[in-house]
Structures are given as C-alpha cells and as structure tokens.
C-alpha cells in the first residue's frame, strides 16, 4: 500500500491516453466534472455516478465540547460534510483480496480462519486479534470438555501457556505488591464456572471471613517462584486476564447441555445409519417406512399395511455364510431368449424395447443374501446397474416387491439380447430407467 | 443529481455531445477504480481525497439475540473532503 497520492494531473494523463483525447480536453473535462459535482452538492443535491458512488451532504448538529487548552466549554457549530458512499461495483473491486470471507457466528465449532494478508506486519491491531483468536480457541476447547466443571487440571493447563507472557508481568507486580492483588481479587464478585472448584479448595483454607485476600498472599509466601507463577496463574490471574471473556461462558453453560443433547442425537443417527446399511430387518423396516411415506392416499390399503407388518415380523432365515451358488444350466444356447413378435420392419432395438419380453433362457442363478441386490447382480452380469429391471421381470413370480427381496430367494439371471443391454447405448439405459420408474412407483 | 443529469450538465458546459461526455466519464471512473484497486490514494485539488482503508476484523454482538459474530476484515474506499470545500459548505444555510 503506497502512501503516495495520485494527483489529478496523473488522472488526466491516464484518461487522455485511454480515451484518445488530447490532454487539454481531458484536463478540461476533469475540471468540469469536479465543479459540476461541487455545484450540485452546494445546492444541496446529491450526486450519483455510476460504478463510482454517491456524494451526499451530511449535516452534523452543533454539539458541546471542551477547549482542550483552557478546559472551558465550547459549542461546536453545526456543519455540512461531503460524504461518499462507494457503489457496489467499486466496493467489490476494492475488497477483492478479502472477498472470500464472510461473517461467522461464534457459537459454531469452526471459527473463521484468519486470512493471510500481505500487510500483516503493518497491522497495528494484529497482536490484539491474535490474542482474541487464542482466547476464542481456549473458550471453544473448554466448552468441548466434559460438562463437569470440576476438572481443575485442564484449566490449569490451558490458561498458563497462552497467557504466560502476560502472566510474567503480572507476577512481578503481584509479588511486589500483595495488597494490590487483594484489592483486585476482591473486586471480582462474579465467579465463573471454571473457578468454582478453585474457590472451593481455597475456601477450605479459610480461617478468616474474607478468604481470597488472605489465601493469595499465603500462596505467594509459601511457594517458590515457579509455583508462584502457576499458583497465581490458577487463582487470581485468570480472573484478571480472562474474566471479561470467561464471563461469556456463564450464559454458554446453559447451551452446553443443549450441545450435548445434539451430539447424542447425532451419534444415534449415525448408529441407525450403520444399522440401515448392514442389517436386513432394519433395511426392511426402513423400506416399509419409505413405502408408507411415498404411497399416496389412494393406493393405501388396510391389507397392505397388514401384509407389510406381517412380513416385517416374518422369521428371517439365519444369515448362513453362503457362497454364491452359481449354477450354469447345461442347456445354454446362443439363441435369442427374447421372443420378438414380428411386425413390420422397424428399428430392431425399438422393437426390443416395446415388445413384452419373455425370458426363456437363463445364464445363471443367484441366491439372494444379505446385502445383495438386483442392481449388483445386473452390474455383474450385464455391466450396468440399471439393467436390474430385466432380472426383475424374469423373476417376477418370485419377487413381489423389487425393493425388498426375501433372503434366500433363488434369482435366475436371464440371458438377454446383447442389443438390449448394451451399456454404452444411451437408449438402452433410458429404457431401463423407464422400466425402473414403472416398477418402483407401481 | 443523476448520472444522466450530470452528463447533461457537463455536456452543456463543455459544448460537447453527450455521448462523448458519457464516454469520458466512464473512462475516468474506470481509471479511478483501477487505481483504487491498486490501493492508491487519489487526490483532487480543492475537492478531496479518495483513500483505501483496511477495516480490521472484529467481534460484534447482536444486541437482542446476543449472537456473537466474527466480522471479517475488509478494504473500503473513503473520501475526505478538502478544507477549501469544507469552507464553501460553511456558508450553506441549514433549514431545520
């Protein structure tokens, strides 16, 4: 970021070079532009320039102030000020380096990443923001801990390393002036959660009415320098350093319980998801739910529910570690198994699609077991999952519902015309999908 | 005053067609924008300066919901009027 000001003369030069006008013309133009804007402003009007922004007059009320030298009251007269509001185009163009950032609510688990800026070293408030970031991390860590605020050890570990550079300064001061410490400690009436345990243990040592004022100097006297740091770190210093921030934890305690409930719910959801994929009874239940949800009012019938409920309770054959029994029939012939009713000479593929298919020849049989699906079989034998519809058609008698096939069902994989199940032909896939829609939505 | 009105008034003063004036204005605005994007400061004599300033990121608390938000840092364009302009404005009457 250069601190040099670009003069209007430079602007004139740039404009004249870009727009191919002479410099005199450009100069006059700029002068006229500025004077027009000024005139408009002086007459109380606002000036709006496209892609640049709006110039407006702002009236500031007269206000009381003090003469800094004499200390007497002064009345500052009201005045007009020219304000400029950049246009969206200009705003976005200038903010390009930070355009990827957006505001983040602090209650979320992931704090917004602090961006790398080119002029990081020049930022005067960088140290403050870094501190703020560290403190934010601390707070989120502390919140993530067990709800029992009795864990003393963690706060001890968390606080001192971060605050160490400030602690040392404070320790020096406190060691020298114990009474000051007392005053500061007693000034803090609000005790945050983290310090409950500390105070309790401290209270045990109470002999006199005001515990803190005495305990702190005791600790200073009794312990050596290093423990002084840690002792002080735990007891009074966190109050100074982080009370403004830790005060925020109090309202958050209420939300802690809420966060825990949410995490429990999430765990439950994940478990059920896992079960869904690995357990057939749960799969069937899920499918039942799906079916019941998707079924319309017309198609809903009492008997259907009875059927679904009874099938749900039907005894499931124990999952035998069965090896896929692939029986290759001896009578495999290289004939078309699909019977085509001959009509006038049309696109043969379309004929295949349209005419009802009768499956006579089978290339294999498969036993349905846990986790196996028609789609997987189709993928294996035909090279595309979408062609399961043909397997379904061939075994319609055995499969009442394509979504749900009883374990142990013997499925015969039909031999299909290779044109019908060409995985590369989009028409085949489209047809298969149409059939899929019909069967699934039936 | 509109963009259009500004062009109209300038065209009258310059005795030039509006299209030319409009074109020149666009070029001027574009050059200014480019310079500002480069984080340069532009100064117009007796009018004021356009400067690009960085706003640090900050914690803001919504007053009613108490939701704390981290507002990211950003670069903004600011305008500071010159003293000559300020003096001219002092003479303005204010009706209120």
Short mmCIF file of C-alpha atoms in Angstrom, two decimals:
data_model
loop_
_atom_site.label_atom_id
_atom_site.label_comp_id
_atom_site.label_asym_id
_atom_site.label_seq_id
_atom_site.Cartn_x
_atom_site.Cartn_y
_atom_site.Cartn_z
CA UNK A 1 0.00 0.00 0.00
CA UNK A 2 1.81 3.11 -1.20
CA UNK A 3 1.22 6.30 0.62
CA UNK A 4 1.75 8.47 -2.43
CA UNK A 5 -1.16 10.48 -3.56
CA UNK A 6 -2.05 10.36 -7.20
CA UNK A 7 -2.71 13.85 -8.45
CA UNK A 8 -5.43 14.86 -10.81
CA UNK A 9 -2.78 15.54 -13.39
CA UNK A 10 -1.89 11.87 -13.46
CA UNK A 11 -5.55 11.02 -13.82
CA UNK A 12 -5.75 13.40 -16.74
CA UNK A 13 -2.80 11.73 -18.38
CA UNK A 14 -4.29 8.29 -17.94
CA UNK A 15 -7.68 9.35 -19.24
CA UNK A 16 -6.27 11.06 -22.27
CA UNK A 17 -4.18 8.04 -23.16
CA UNK A 18 -7.06 5.64 -22.73
CA UNK A 19 -9.77 7.57 -24.48
CA UNK A 20 -7.53 9.01 -27.17
CA UNK A 21 -8.38 12.62 -26.46
CA UNK A 22 -5.89 15.38 -26.13
CA UNK A 23 -4.61 16.18 -22.67
CA UNK A 24 -6.16 19.63 -22.72
CA UNK A 25 -9.57 18.17 -23.38
CA UNK A 26 -9.11 15.64 -20.63
CA UNK A 27 -8.00 18.34 -18.24
CA UNK A 28 -10.98 20.49 -19.01
CA UNK A 29 -13.26 17.53 -18.65
CA UNK A 30 -11.95 16.71 -15.24
CA UNK A 31 -12.26 20.28 -14.07
CA UNK A 32 -15.81 20.50 -15.30
CA UNK A 33 -16.63 17.21 -13.70
CA UNK A 34 -15.36 18.26 -10.29
CA UNK A 35 -17.01 21.63 -10.49
CA UNK A 36 -20.34 20.12 -11.54
CA UNK A 37 -20.25 17.76 -8.62
CA UNK A 38 -19.38 20.63 -6.31
CA UNK A 39 -22.14 22.82 -7.61
CA UNK A 40 -24.69 20.11 -7.22
CA UNK A 41 -23.52 19.45 -3.68
CA UNK A 42 -23.54 23.11 -2.78
CA UNK A 43 -27.12 23.35 -3.93
CA UNK A 44 -27.99 20.58 -1.53
CA UNK A 45 -28.39 17.90 -4.12
CA UNK A 46 -26.74 14.53 -4.06
CA UNK A 47 -24.63 13.31 -6.97
CA UNK A 48 -24.68 9.74 -8.12
CA UNK A 49 -22.05 8.50 -10.52
CA UNK A 50 -22.46 5.05 -11.94
CA UNK A 51 -19.89 2.44 -10.90
CA UNK A 52 -18.24 5.00 -8.67
CA UNK A 53 -20.60 6.05 -5.92
CA UNK A 54 -22.77 8.75 -4.39
CA UNK A 55 -21.70 12.11 -3.00
CA UNK A 56 -24.04 13.45 -0.38
CA UNK A 57 -24.13 16.30 2.06
CA UNK A 58 -24.35 15.34 5.69
CA UNK A 59 -25.40 17.78 8.35
CA UNK A 60 -23.74 17.48 11.73
CA UNK A 61 -25.61 19.02 14.59
CA UNK A 62 -23.85 21.56 16.78
CA UNK A 63 -22.52 19.92 19.88
CA UNK A 64 -20.92 20.80 23.16
CA UNK A 65 -17.27 20.20 23.54
CA UNK A 66 -14.34 21.36 25.64
CA UNK A 67 -11.47 23.60 24.71
CA UNK A 68 -8.55 21.28 25.30
CA UNK A 69 -6.23 24.03 26.42
CA UNK A 70 -8.38 26.09 28.68
CA UNK A 71 -10.83 23.44 29.74
CA UNK A 72 -13.81 25.65 29.24
CA UNK A 73 -16.89 24.54 27.43
CA UNK A 74 -17.20 25.28 23.81
CA UNK A 75 -20.05 24.95 21.40
CA UNK A 76 -19.05 23.39 18.11
CA UNK A 77 -21.24 24.80 15.41
CA UNK A 78 -23.16 22.57 13.11
CA UNK A 79 -21.71 21.98 9.69
CA UNK A 80 -22.21 20.22 6.40
CA UNK A 81 -19.89 17.49 5.33
CA UNK A 82 -19.44 15.82 1.99
CA UNK A 83 -19.79 12.07 2.34
CA UNK A 84 -19.07 9.48 -0.29
CA UNK A 85 -20.63 6.04 -0.45
CA UNK A 86 -18.93 3.75 -2.93
CA UNK A 87 -21.00 1.86 -5.46
CA UNK A 88 -21.29 -1.91 -5.20
CA UNK A 89 -19.02 -2.35 -8.21
CA UNK A 90 -16.29 -0.25 -6.69
CA UNK A 91 -16.76 -1.80 -3.28
CA UNK A 92 -16.37 -5.34 -4.53
CA UNK A 93 -13.45 -4.47 -6.75
CA UNK A 94 -11.53 -2.91 -3.90
CA UNK A 95 -12.40 -5.68 -1.46
CA UNK A 96 -11.21 -8.34 -3.88
CA UNK A 97 -8.42 -9.63 -1.56
CA UNK A 98 -10.94 -10.31 1.20
CA UNK A 99 -13.86 -11.26 -0.98
CA UNK A 100 -13.76 -14.92 0.05
CA UNK A 101 -14.51 -14.11 3.69
CA UNK A 102 -17.90 -13.84 5.26
CA UNK A 103 -19.14 -13.24 8.81
CA UNK A 104 -19.18 -16.27 11.05
CA UNK A 105 -21.22 -16.82 14.18
CA UNK A 106 -19.01 -17.67 17.07
CA UNK A 107 -21.21 -20.42 18.53
CA UNK A 108 -20.22 -22.77 15.75
CA UNK A 109 -17.43 -25.30 16.18
CA UNK A 110 -15.28 -23.89 13.41
CA UNK A 111 -14.08 -20.34 13.89
CA UNK A 112 -13.46 -18.37 10.74
CA UNK A 113 -9.89 -18.71 9.55
CA UNK A 114 -7.85 -15.59 9.96
CA UNK A 115 -6.80 -14.60 6.45
CA UNK A 116 -3.26 -14.11 5.35
CA UNK A 117 -2.87 -10.54 4.30
CA UNK A 118 0.04 -9.01 2.51
CA UNK A 119 0.45 -6.28 5.05
CA UNK A 120 0.25 -8.45 8.13
CA UNK A 121 3.28 -6.84 9.67
CA UNK A 122 1.83 -3.39 9.37
CA UNK A 123 -1.46 -4.21 11.09
CA UNK A 124 -1.46 -2.35 14.34
CA UNK A 125 -4.21 -4.47 15.83
CA UNK A 126 -2.74 -7.78 14.78
CA UNK A 127 -1.49 -8.67 18.22
CA UNK A 128 -4.92 -7.99 19.62
CA UNK A 129 -6.63 -10.13 17.01
CA UNK A 130 -4.16 -12.93 17.61
CA UNK A 131 -4.84 -12.79 21.30
CA UNK A 132 -8.55 -12.73 20.66
CA UNK A 133 -8.16 -15.77 18.40
CA UNK A 134 -6.24 -17.67 21.03
CA UNK A 135 -8.76 -16.84 23.67
CA UNK A 136 -11.55 -17.91 21.35
CA UNK A 137 -9.80 -21.24 20.83
CA UNK A 138 -9.48 -21.64 24.55
CA UNK A 139 -13.12 -20.98 25.10
CA UNK A 140 -14.15 -23.50 22.47
CA UNK A 141 -11.77 -26.07 23.92
CA UNK A 142 -13.09 -25.53 27.39
CA UNK A 143 -16.63 -25.83 26.15
CA UNK A 144 -15.80 -29.09 24.41
CA UNK A 145 -14.64 -30.59 27.67
CA UNK A 146 -16.81 -32.63 29.98
CA UNK A 147 -19.68 -30.65 31.43
CA UNK A 148 -18.36 -31.23 34.91
CA UNK A 149 -16.63 -28.02 35.63
CA UNK A 150 -14.77 -29.76 38.39
CA UNK A 151 -11.79 -30.67 36.31
CA UNK A 152 -9.14 -28.47 37.72
CA UNK A 153 -6.25 -29.81 35.75
CA UNK A 154 -7.47 -28.73 32.36
CA UNK A 155 -7.95 -25.07 33.08
CA UNK A 156 -4.51 -25.05 34.63
CA UNK A 157 -3.01 -26.47 31.51
CA UNK A 158 -4.99 -24.30 29.17
CA UNK A 159 -4.51 -20.96 30.76
CA UNK A 160 -0.89 -20.58 31.70
CA UNK A 161 0.84 -21.46 28.40
CA UNK A 162 -1.14 -18.94 26.45
CA UNK A 163 -1.16 -16.22 28.97
CA UNK A 164 2.40 -16.81 30.03
CA UNK A 165 3.85 -13.70 28.52
CA UNK A 166 1.33 -11.57 30.33
CA UNK A 167 1.48 -13.65 33.46
CA UNK A 168 5.11 -12.94 34.00
CA UNK A 169 4.48 -9.24 34.00
CA UNK A 170 1.64 -9.59 36.40
CA UNK A 171 3.51 -11.97 38.63
CA UNK A 172 6.28 -9.50 39.07
CA UNK A 173 3.84 -6.80 40.00
CA UNK A 174 1.90 -9.02 42.33
CA UNK A 175 4.91 -10.38 44.09
CA UNK A 176 5.89 -6.85 44.93
CA UNK A 177 2.53 -5.53 45.89
CA UNK A 178 0.37 -8.14 47.52
CA UNK A 179 -2.22 -5.70 48.82
CA UNK A 180 -2.97 -4.61 45.30
CA UNK A 181 -3.67 -8.19 44.42
CA UNK A 182 -6.08 -8.47 47.28
CA UNK A 183 -7.94 -5.44 46.14
CA UNK A 184 -8.18 -6.65 42.61
CA UNK A 185 -9.25 -10.09 43.61
CA UNK A 186 -11.94 -8.94 45.95
CA UNK A 187 -13.23 -6.57 43.34
CA UNK A 188 -14.29 -9.53 41.24
CA UNK A 189 -17.60 -10.51 42.73
CA UNK A 190 -18.77 -12.64 39.83
CA UNK A 191 -17.25 -16.07 39.96
CA UNK A 192 -17.29 -18.02 36.72
CA UNK A 193 -17.72 -21.78 36.48
CA UNK A 194 -14.08 -22.58 36.00
CA UNK A 195 -13.21 -21.05 39.29
CA UNK A 196 -15.83 -22.78 41.35
CA UNK A 197 -13.51 -25.65 42.05
CA UNK A 198 -10.62 -23.36 42.74
CA UNK A 199 -12.66 -21.35 45.17
CA UNK A 200 -13.92 -24.43 46.90
CA UNK A 201 -10.45 -25.68 47.53
CA UNK A 202 -9.44 -22.22 48.54
CA UNK A 203 -12.32 -21.96 50.93
CA UNK A 204 -11.09 -24.96 52.73
CA UNK A 205 -8.15 -22.96 53.88
CA UNK A 206 -10.30 -20.18 55.20
CA UNK A 207 -9.70 -19.08 58.64
CA UNK A 208 -10.92 -15.53 58.36
CA UNK A 209 -14.06 -14.18 56.77
CA UNK A 210 -12.63 -12.91 53.50
CA UNK A 211 -10.90 -15.92 52.01
CA UNK A 212 -9.31 -14.55 48.90
CA UNK A 213 -7.49 -11.69 50.37
CA UNK A 214 -5.66 -13.98 52.70
CA UNK A 215 -5.17 -17.01 50.55
CA UNK A 216 -3.45 -15.21 47.77
CA UNK A 217 -0.72 -13.70 49.88
CA UNK A 218 -0.31 -17.02 51.64
CA UNK A 219 0.33 -18.69 48.39
CA UNK A 220 2.83 -16.10 47.45
CA UNK A 221 4.73 -16.57 50.64
CA UNK A 222 4.69 -20.32 50.77
CA UNK A 223 5.55 -21.29 47.26
CA UNK A 224 8.70 -20.69 45.32
CA UNK A 225 8.89 -18.56 42.23
CA UNK A 226 7.86 -21.17 39.69
CA UNK A 227 4.87 -22.41 41.58
CA UNK A 228 4.04 -18.82 42.28
CA UNK A 229 3.55 -18.39 38.61
CA UNK A 230 1.35 -21.46 38.32
CA UNK A 231 -0.47 -20.82 41.58
CA UNK A 232 -1.18 -17.30 40.67
CA UNK A 233 -1.96 -18.42 37.22
CA UNK A 234 -4.69 -20.62 38.50
CA UNK A 235 -6.13 -18.43 41.18
CA UNK A 236 -6.19 -14.71 40.67
CA UNK A 237 -4.63 -14.19 37.27
CA UNK A 238 -7.24 -15.97 35.23
CA UNK A 239 -9.68 -13.69 36.83
CA UNK A 240 -7.86 -10.64 35.55
CA UNK A 241 -6.92 -11.86 32.19
CA UNK A 242 -9.86 -13.84 31.08
CA UNK A 243 -12.79 -12.79 33.21
CA UNK A 244 -14.08 -10.46 30.56
CA UNK A 245 -14.03 -13.39 28.18
CA UNK A 246 -14.88 -16.16 30.60
CA UNK A 247 -17.89 -14.26 31.78
CA UNK A 248 -19.26 -15.26 28.45
CA UNK A 249 -19.08 -18.89 29.48
CA UNK A 250 -21.81 -18.43 32.06
CA UNK A 251 -24.55 -17.86 29.53
CA UNK A 252 -22.96 -20.62 27.48
CA UNK A 253 -23.32 -23.14 30.27
CA UNK A 254 -26.97 -23.28 29.50
CA UNK A 255 -26.13 -24.02 25.92
CA UNK A 256 -23.63 -26.72 26.92
CA UNK A 257 -26.42 -29.08 27.80
CA UNK A 258 -28.07 -28.30 24.52
CA UNK A 259 -24.85 -29.06 22.64
CA UNK A 260 -24.55 -32.38 24.43
CA UNK A 261 -28.08 -33.37 23.55
CA UNK A 262 -27.34 -32.54 19.95
CA UNK A 263 -24.20 -34.69 19.92
CA UNK A 264 -26.10 -37.59 21.44
CA UNK A 265 -28.74 -37.29 18.76
CA UNK A 266 -26.05 -37.23 16.08
CA UNK A 267 -24.45 -40.39 17.48
CA UNK A 268 -27.82 -42.07 17.45
CA UNK A 269 -28.39 -41.05 13.85
CA UNK A 270 -25.03 -42.45 12.77
CA UNK A 271 -25.72 -45.74 14.55
CA UNK A 272 -29.05 -46.10 12.86
CA UNK A 273 -27.46 -45.26 9.50
CA UNK A 274 -24.90 -48.00 10.07
CA UNK A 275 -27.59 -50.44 11.00
CA UNK A 276 -29.58 -49.48 7.98
CA UNK A 277 -26.86 -50.50 5.68
CA UNK A 278 -25.81 -53.65 7.41
CA UNK A 279 -28.92 -55.15 8.91
CA UNK A 280 -31.73 -56.56 6.76
CA UNK A 281 -34.52 -56.31 9.31
CA UNK A 282 -33.68 -52.65 9.75
CA UNK A 283 -33.45 -52.29 5.98
CA UNK A 284 -36.87 -53.76 5.59
CA UNK A 285 -38.24 -51.55 8.31
CA UNK A 286 -36.68 -48.55 6.60
CA UNK A 287 -38.13 -49.64 3.29
CA UNK A 288 -41.51 -50.05 4.94
CA UNK A 289 -41.26 -46.55 6.22
CA UNK A 290 -40.23 -45.35 2.81
CA UNK A 291 -43.08 -47.21 1.18
CA UNK A 292 -45.60 -45.93 3.63
CA UNK A 293 -44.36 -42.39 3.26
CA UNK A 294 -44.29 -42.42 -0.51
CA UNK A 295 -47.57 -44.22 -1.03
CA UNK A 296 -50.44 -41.96 -1.90
CA UNK A 297 -53.79 -41.91 -0.19
CA UNK A 298 -55.44 -43.80 -2.99
CA UNK A 299 -53.05 -46.68 -3.03
CA UNK A 300 -53.05 -47.03 0.71
CA UNK A 301 -54.99 -50.04 1.85
CA UNK A 302 -55.52 -51.77 5.10
CA UNK A 303 -54.50 -55.10 3.74
CA UNK A 304 -51.29 -53.61 2.52
CA UNK A 305 -50.39 -52.47 5.98
CA UNK A 306 -51.29 -55.86 7.38
CA UNK A 307 -49.12 -57.50 4.79
CA UNK A 308 -46.23 -55.24 5.45
CA UNK A 309 -46.50 -55.68 9.21
CA UNK A 310 -46.78 -59.45 8.95
CA UNK A 311 -43.89 -59.70 6.56
CA UNK A 312 -41.85 -57.50 8.84
CA UNK A 313 -42.41 -59.92 11.66
CA UNK A 314 -41.84 -62.93 9.44
CA UNK A 315 -38.98 -65.08 10.63
CA UNK A 316 -35.80 -64.28 8.79
CA UNK A 317 -33.65 -67.22 7.78
CA UNK A 318 -30.40 -67.10 9.65
CA UNK A 319 -27.65 -65.50 7.63
CA UNK A 320 -25.81 -68.54 6.52
CA UNK A 321 -22.34 -67.82 5.25
CA UNK A 322 -23.37 -68.99 1.87
CA UNK A 323 -21.08 -68.95 -1.06
CA UNK A 324 -22.88 -67.77 -4.12
CA UNK A 325 -24.25 -70.82 -5.82
CA UNK A 326 -23.91 -70.16 -9.44
CA UNK A 327 -25.50 -72.92 -11.40
CA UNK A 328 -24.77 -72.75 -15.02
CA UNK A 329 -27.55 -74.50 -16.85
CA UNK A 330 -26.39 -77.09 -19.29
CA UNK A 331 -28.73 -76.04 -21.96
CA UNK A 332 -27.24 -72.64 -22.63
CA UNK A 333 -27.79 -71.92 -26.22
CA UNK A 334 -26.64 -68.98 -28.15
CA UNK A 335 -30.10 -68.14 -29.21
CA UNK A 336 -32.03 -65.10 -28.51
CA UNK A 337 -34.03 -65.71 -25.39
CA UNK A 338 -36.21 -62.77 -26.02
CA UNK A 339 -39.15 -63.62 -28.19
CA UNK A 340 -39.91 -60.87 -30.57
CA UNK A 341 -43.31 -60.71 -32.08
CA UNK A 342 -42.50 -59.81 -35.60
CA UNK A 343 -44.12 -56.81 -37.03
CA UNK A 344 -43.35 -54.51 -39.87
CA UNK A 345 -39.67 -53.79 -40.25
CA UNK A 346 -38.91 -51.16 -37.66
CA UNK A 347 -35.85 -50.31 -35.64
CA UNK A 348 -34.98 -53.59 -34.09
CA UNK A 349 -33.83 -52.02 -30.90
CA UNK A 350 -37.09 -50.20 -30.52
CA UNK A 351 -38.89 -53.45 -31.12
CA UNK A 352 -36.90 -54.98 -28.34
CA UNK A 353 -37.90 -52.16 -26.07
CA UNK A 354 -41.53 -52.11 -26.87
CA UNK A 355 -42.49 -55.70 -27.12
CA UNK A 356 -43.08 -57.64 -23.98
CA UNK A 357 -40.11 -59.71 -23.16
CA UNK A 358 -40.44 -63.36 -22.33
CA UNK A 359 -37.49 -64.89 -20.69
CA UNK A 360 -36.75 -68.47 -21.51
CA UNK A 361 -33.07 -68.88 -21.23
CA UNK A 362 -31.02 -68.18 -18.19
CA UNK A 363 -27.34 -67.83 -17.92
CA UNK A 364 -27.03 -68.11 -14.17
CA UNK A 365 -28.84 -68.24 -10.92
CA UNK A 366 -28.13 -66.36 -7.76
CA UNK A 367 -29.25 -66.72 -4.21
CA UNK A 368 -30.16 -63.53 -2.51
CA UNK A 369 -28.35 -62.96 0.69
CA UNK A 370 -27.69 -60.10 2.99
CA UNK A 371 -26.53 -57.06 1.14
CA UNK A 372 -27.09 -58.49 -2.30
CA UNK A 373 -29.33 -56.63 -4.67
CA UNK A 374 -30.70 -56.91 -8.13
CA UNK A 375 -28.70 -53.87 -9.10
CA UNK A 376 -25.46 -55.51 -8.02
CA UNK A 377 -26.35 -58.63 -9.98
CA UNK A 378 -27.14 -56.54 -13.01
CA UNK A 379 -23.83 -54.80 -12.71
CA UNK A 380 -22.07 -58.10 -12.52
CA UNK A 381 -23.77 -59.84 -15.41
CA UNK A 382 -24.74 -57.02 -17.69
CA UNK A 383 -22.23 -54.33 -16.86
CA UNK A 384 -24.76 -51.74 -15.72
CA UNK A 385 -26.86 -51.43 -12.60
CA UNK A 386 -29.84 -50.07 -14.48
CA UNK A 387 -30.49 -53.37 -16.19
CA UNK A 388 -31.76 -54.93 -12.98
CA UNK A 389 -35.22 -54.32 -14.35
CA UNK A 390 -34.76 -57.23 -16.73
CA UNK A 391 -33.69 -59.55 -13.95
CA UNK A 392 -36.74 -58.43 -12.04
CA UNK A 393 -39.02 -59.10 -14.99
CA UNK A 394 -37.61 -62.58 -15.40
CA UNK A 395 -38.22 -63.40 -11.78
CA UNK A 396 -41.44 -61.56 -11.21
CA UNK A 397 -43.10 -64.62 -9.78
CA UNK A 398 -40.56 -64.82 -7.04
CA UNK A 399 -40.19 -61.14 -6.31
CA UNK A 400 -43.33 -59.42 -5.10
CA UNK A 401 -41.51 -56.17 -4.49
CA UNK A 402 -38.33 -55.19 -6.27
CA UNK A 403 -37.25 -53.10 -3.31
CA UNK A 404 -37.48 -55.95 -0.92
CA UNK A 405 -36.46 -59.48 -1.78
CA UNK A 406 -36.54 -62.21 0.83
CA UNK A 407 -33.21 -63.63 1.66
CA UNK A 408 -32.52 -67.00 0.08
CA UNK A 409 -34.65 -66.31 -2.97
CA UNK A 410 -33.30 -68.04 -6.00
CA UNK A 411 -32.97 -65.49 -8.75
CA UNK A 412 -32.39 -66.63 -12.26
CA UNK A 413 -30.35 -64.29 -14.36
CA UNK A 414 -31.85 -64.25 -17.83
CA UNK A 415 -29.87 -64.31 -20.95
CA UNK A 416 -30.62 -61.08 -22.67
CA UNK A 417 -30.19 -59.89 -26.20
CA UNK A 418 -26.91 -58.05 -26.23
CA UNK A 419 -28.53 -55.14 -28.01
CA UNK A 420 -30.95 -54.73 -25.16
CA UNK A 421 -28.30 -54.50 -22.51
CA UNK A 422 -25.67 -52.54 -24.31
CA UNK A 423 -24.18 -50.50 -21.52
CA UNK A 424 -22.86 -47.96 -23.97
CA UNK A 425 -26.14 -47.29 -25.68
CA UNK A 426 -27.96 -44.41 -24.01
CA UNK A 427 -31.28 -45.65 -25.33
CA UNK A 428 -30.87 -48.94 -23.54
CA UNK A 429 -30.15 -47.17 -20.34
CA UNK A 430 -33.03 -44.80 -20.85
CA UNK A 431 -35.40 -47.67 -21.44
CA UNK A 432 -34.13 -49.49 -18.43
CA UNK A 433 -34.69 -46.41 -16.35
CA UNK A 434 -38.21 -46.03 -17.64
CA UNK A 435 -38.94 -49.58 -16.61
CA UNK A 436 -37.32 -48.86 -13.27
CA UNK A 437 -39.66 -45.94 -12.73
CA UNK A 438 -42.65 -48.03 -13.62
CA UNK A 439 -41.75 -50.87 -11.32
CA UNK A 440 -40.60 -48.82 -8.39
CA UNK A 441 -43.54 -46.48 -8.46
CA UNK A 442 -46.08 -49.18 -9.01
CA UNK B 1 -28.27 14.58 -9.47
CA UNK B 2 -28.41 11.54 -11.62
CA UNK B 3 -25.61 10.11 -13.65
CA UNK B 4 -27.56 11.20 -16.69
CA UNK B 5 -28.19 14.68 -15.36
CA UNK B 6 -24.54 15.06 -14.55
CA UNK B 7 -23.62 14.13 -18.09
CA UNK B 8 -26.19 16.59 -19.41
CA UNK B 9 -24.87 19.47 -17.33
CA UNK B 10 -21.30 18.66 -18.27
CA UNK B 11 -22.17 18.45 -21.94
CA UNK B 12 -23.64 21.92 -21.78
CA UNK B 13 -20.57 23.32 -20.11
CA UNK B 14 -18.16 21.62 -22.43
CA UNK B 15 -20.15 22.20 -25.56
CA UNK B 16 -19.63 18.60 -26.44
CA UNK B 17 -22.07 15.88 -27.38
CA UNK B 18 -23.44 13.80 -24.56
CA UNK B 19 -22.04 10.57 -25.91
CA UNK B 20 -18.52 11.93 -25.78
CA UNK B 21 -19.03 13.22 -22.29
CA UNK B 22 -20.52 9.94 -21.18
CA UNK B 23 -17.62 8.06 -22.65
CA UNK B 24 -15.06 10.28 -20.98
CA UNK B 25 -16.83 9.92 -17.68
CA UNK B 26 -16.78 6.16 -17.96
CA UNK B 27 -13.08 6.18 -18.72
CA UNK B 28 -12.38 8.47 -15.79
CA UNK B 29 -14.37 6.30 -13.42
CA UNK B 30 -12.64 3.20 -14.72
CA UNK B 31 -9.17 4.64 -14.23
CA UNK B 32 -10.05 5.79 -10.74
CA UNK B 33 -11.37 2.34 -9.90
CA UNK B 34 -8.23 0.68 -11.17
CA UNK B 35 -6.05 2.95 -9.10
CA UNK B 36 -8.14 2.35 -6.01
CA UNK B 37 -7.99 -1.40 -6.53
CA UNK B 38 -4.22 -0.94 -6.50
CA UNK B 39 -4.70 0.63 -3.07
CA UNK B 40 -3.55 4.04 -4.27
CA UNK B 41 -4.78 7.33 -2.92
CA UNK B 42 -6.32 9.72 -5.42
CA UNK B 43 -6.37 13.44 -4.73
CA UNK B 44 -8.42 16.08 -6.48
CA UNK B 45 -7.32 19.62 -5.74
CA UNK B 46 -9.80 21.66 -3.74
CA UNK B 47 -12.17 18.75 -3.75
CA UNK B 48 -10.86 15.89 -1.66
CA UNK B 49 -9.01 12.59 -1.47
CA UNK B 50 -10.13 9.08 -2.15
CA UNK B 51 -8.32 6.60 0.05
CA UNK B 52 -8.45 2.84 0.52
CA UNK B 53 -8.55 1.84 4.13
CA UNK B 54 -8.41 -1.53 5.80
CA UNK B 55 -11.02 -2.41 8.40
CA UNK B 56 -9.80 -4.97 10.88
CA UNK B 57 -11.89 -7.98 11.76
CA UNK B 58 -13.99 -7.58 14.85
CA UNK B 59 -16.34 -9.33 17.21
CA UNK B 60 -19.80 -7.92 17.01
CA UNK B 61 -22.66 -8.84 19.30
CA UNK B 62 -26.22 -8.69 18.08
CA UNK B 63 -27.93 -6.60 20.74
CA UNK B 64 -31.16 -8.57 21.02
CA UNK B 65 -30.16 -12.13 20.18
CA UNK B 66 -26.70 -11.82 21.69
CA UNK B 67 -25.29 -13.84 18.84
CA UNK B 68 -21.61 -13.09 18.56
CA UNK B 69 -20.37 -12.76 15.04
CA UNK B 70 -16.87 -12.54 13.71
CA UNK B 71 -16.92 -9.90 11.02
CA UNK B 72 -14.06 -10.46 8.58
CA UNK B 73 -11.58 -7.73 7.63
CA UNK B 74 -12.18 -5.71 4.52
CA UNK B 75 -10.90 -2.89 2.37
CA UNK B 76 -13.09 0.16 1.89
CA UNK B 77 -12.92 3.37 -0.12
CA UNK B 78 -13.16 6.54 1.93
CA UNK B 79 -13.46 10.13 0.82
CA UNK B 80 -12.13 13.06 2.75
CA UNK B 81 -13.17 16.50 1.62
CA UNK B 82 -10.57 19.21 1.33
CA UNK B 83 -10.65 22.24 3.57
CA UNK B 84 -11.50 24.53 0.71
CA UNK B 85 -14.63 22.54 0.06
CA UNK B 86 -15.36 22.50 3.74
CA UNK B 87 -15.25 26.27 3.85
CA UNK B 88 -17.54 26.55 0.92
CA UNK B 89 -20.01 24.39 2.73
CA UNK B 90 -19.91 26.57 5.82
CA UNK B 91 -21.77 29.27 4.05
CA UNK B 92 -24.63 26.96 3.29
CA UNK B 93 -27.85 27.71 5.02
CA UNK B 94 -29.35 24.94 7.04
CA UNK B 95 -33.07 24.71 7.48
CA UNK B 96 -34.21 22.65 10.35
#
